[in-house]
């Protein structure tokens, strides 16, 4: 099942704009699309400067084609995702991104 391309592009833009350009050598917010969901992660360079960046999942946005709804999921300490029941599924992915921008729940951005 394909994700709506415009929505995926909107999520990518949102992630790109999350961190100011001068700070992107220290932290990045990235989106990875797969199947019927997009995982948003925060990435940081390794503490010793050696090796790959380390990613921590922040949220997952899952798309249901039959209903046209986007649902929000949170990651637990084992990087498993669970539906976030304080935000109902929505037809526009921008509503979900706006919620993540203003959400005061530390479950997403710690």
Short mmCIF file of C-alpha atoms in Angstrom, two decimals:
data_model
loop_
_atom_site.label_atom_id
_atom_site.label_comp_id
_atom_site.label_asym_id
_atom_site.label_seq_id
_atom_site.Cartn_x
_atom_site.Cartn_y
_atom_site.Cartn_z
CA UNK A 1 0.00 0.00 0.00
CA UNK A 2 1.46 3.32 -1.05
CA UNK A 3 1.48 6.37 1.13
CA UNK A 4 0.19 9.65 -0.33
CA UNK A 5 3.29 11.22 -1.91
CA UNK A 6 2.30 14.78 -1.05
CA UNK A 7 1.85 13.85 2.61
CA UNK A 8 5.22 12.11 2.74
CA UNK A 9 6.85 15.20 1.18
CA UNK A 10 5.08 17.39 3.78
CA UNK A 11 6.44 15.20 6.60
CA UNK A 12 9.95 15.37 5.11
CA UNK A 13 9.76 19.19 4.91
CA UNK A 14 8.48 19.36 8.48
CA UNK A 15 11.43 17.25 9.68
CA UNK A 16 13.91 19.35 7.69
CA UNK A 17 12.56 22.55 9.27
CA UNK A 18 12.55 21.16 12.81
CA UNK A 19 16.26 21.90 13.41
CA UNK A 20 17.92 25.18 12.36
CA UNK A 21 20.62 24.71 9.69
CA UNK A 22 23.54 25.74 11.95
CA UNK A 23 22.66 22.94 14.41
CA UNK A 24 22.29 20.09 11.92
CA UNK A 25 25.82 18.88 12.59
CA UNK A 26 24.64 18.13 16.16
CA UNK A 27 21.08 16.89 15.72
CA UNK A 28 18.71 16.01 12.89
CA UNK A 29 15.07 15.02 12.66
CA UNK A 30 14.52 12.47 9.92
CA UNK A 31 11.53 10.70 8.40
CA UNK A 32 11.65 7.21 6.97
CA UNK A 33 8.69 6.02 4.90
CA UNK A 34 7.93 2.31 4.75
CA UNK A 35 4.79 0.50 3.66
CA UNK A 36 1.92 2.30 5.31
CA UNK A 37 3.73 4.40 7.89
CA UNK A 38 6.37 7.09 8.33
CA UNK A 39 8.72 6.92 11.31
CA UNK A 40 10.10 10.19 12.66
CA UNK A 41 13.41 9.87 14.51
CA UNK A 42 15.92 12.16 16.15
CA UNK A 43 19.52 11.46 15.09
CA UNK A 44 22.73 12.53 16.80
CA UNK A 45 26.39 11.87 16.03
CA UNK A 46 28.16 9.26 18.17
CA UNK A 47 29.61 10.69 21.38
CA UNK A 48 33.15 9.71 20.40
CA UNK A 49 32.86 10.98 16.82
CA UNK A 50 33.41 7.49 15.40
CA UNK A 51 30.83 5.54 13.41
CA UNK A 52 27.26 6.14 12.33
CA UNK A 53 24.76 8.57 13.76
CA UNK A 54 22.49 7.19 16.47
CA UNK A 55 18.74 7.41 15.85
CA UNK A 56 16.02 7.42 18.47
CA UNK A 57 12.43 6.97 17.27
CA UNK A 58 10.13 9.81 18.27
CA UNK A 59 6.80 9.02 16.59
CA UNK A 60 5.20 6.99 13.85
CA UNK A 61 2.45 8.28 11.58
CA UNK A 62 0.39 5.42 10.16
CA UNK A 63 -1.88 5.84 7.14
CA UNK A 64 -5.02 3.76 6.59
CA UNK A 65 -5.97 3.88 2.92
CA UNK A 66 -9.52 2.55 3.44
CA UNK A 67 -10.45 5.45 5.71
CA UNK A 68 -7.90 8.03 4.55
CA UNK A 69 -6.89 8.65 8.16
CA UNK A 70 -3.48 9.28 9.72
CA UNK A 71 -2.93 7.86 13.23
CA UNK A 72 -0.21 8.85 15.67
CA UNK A 73 1.93 6.27 17.48
CA UNK A 74 4.50 6.72 20.24
CA UNK A 75 7.65 4.70 20.82
CA UNK A 76 8.31 2.91 24.09
CA UNK A 77 11.74 2.37 25.64
CA UNK A 78 12.23 -0.71 23.44
CA UNK A 79 11.43 1.23 20.26
CA UNK A 80 8.08 -0.54 19.89
CA UNK A 81 5.18 1.63 18.79
CA UNK A 82 1.81 2.03 20.50
CA UNK A 83 -1.16 4.10 19.39
CA UNK A 84 -1.22 7.49 21.11
CA UNK A 85 -4.77 7.66 22.44
CA UNK A 86 -4.72 11.37 23.33
CA UNK A 87 -4.83 12.40 19.68
CA UNK A 88 -7.54 10.98 17.40
CA UNK A 89 -6.83 9.89 13.81
CA UNK A 90 -7.16 12.75 11.34
CA UNK A 91 -7.65 13.16 7.59
CA UNK A 92 -4.82 15.65 7.16
CA UNK A 93 -1.26 14.78 8.10
CA UNK A 94 -0.61 18.47 8.80
CA UNK A 95 -2.94 18.28 11.83
CA UNK A 96 -0.75 15.50 13.23
CA UNK A 97 2.44 17.47 12.56
CA UNK A 98 0.93 20.57 14.18
CA UNK A 99 0.08 18.47 17.23
CA UNK A 100 3.68 17.20 17.44
CA UNK A 101 4.89 20.82 17.22
CA UNK A 102 2.77 21.98 20.14
CA UNK A 103 2.46 18.81 22.22
CA UNK A 104 3.71 19.20 25.77
CA UNK A 105 3.78 15.44 26.41
CA UNK A 106 7.43 14.44 26.99
CA UNK A 107 6.73 11.02 25.51
CA UNK A 108 7.68 12.43 22.09
CA UNK A 109 10.52 14.89 22.58
CA UNK A 110 11.55 13.88 26.12
#
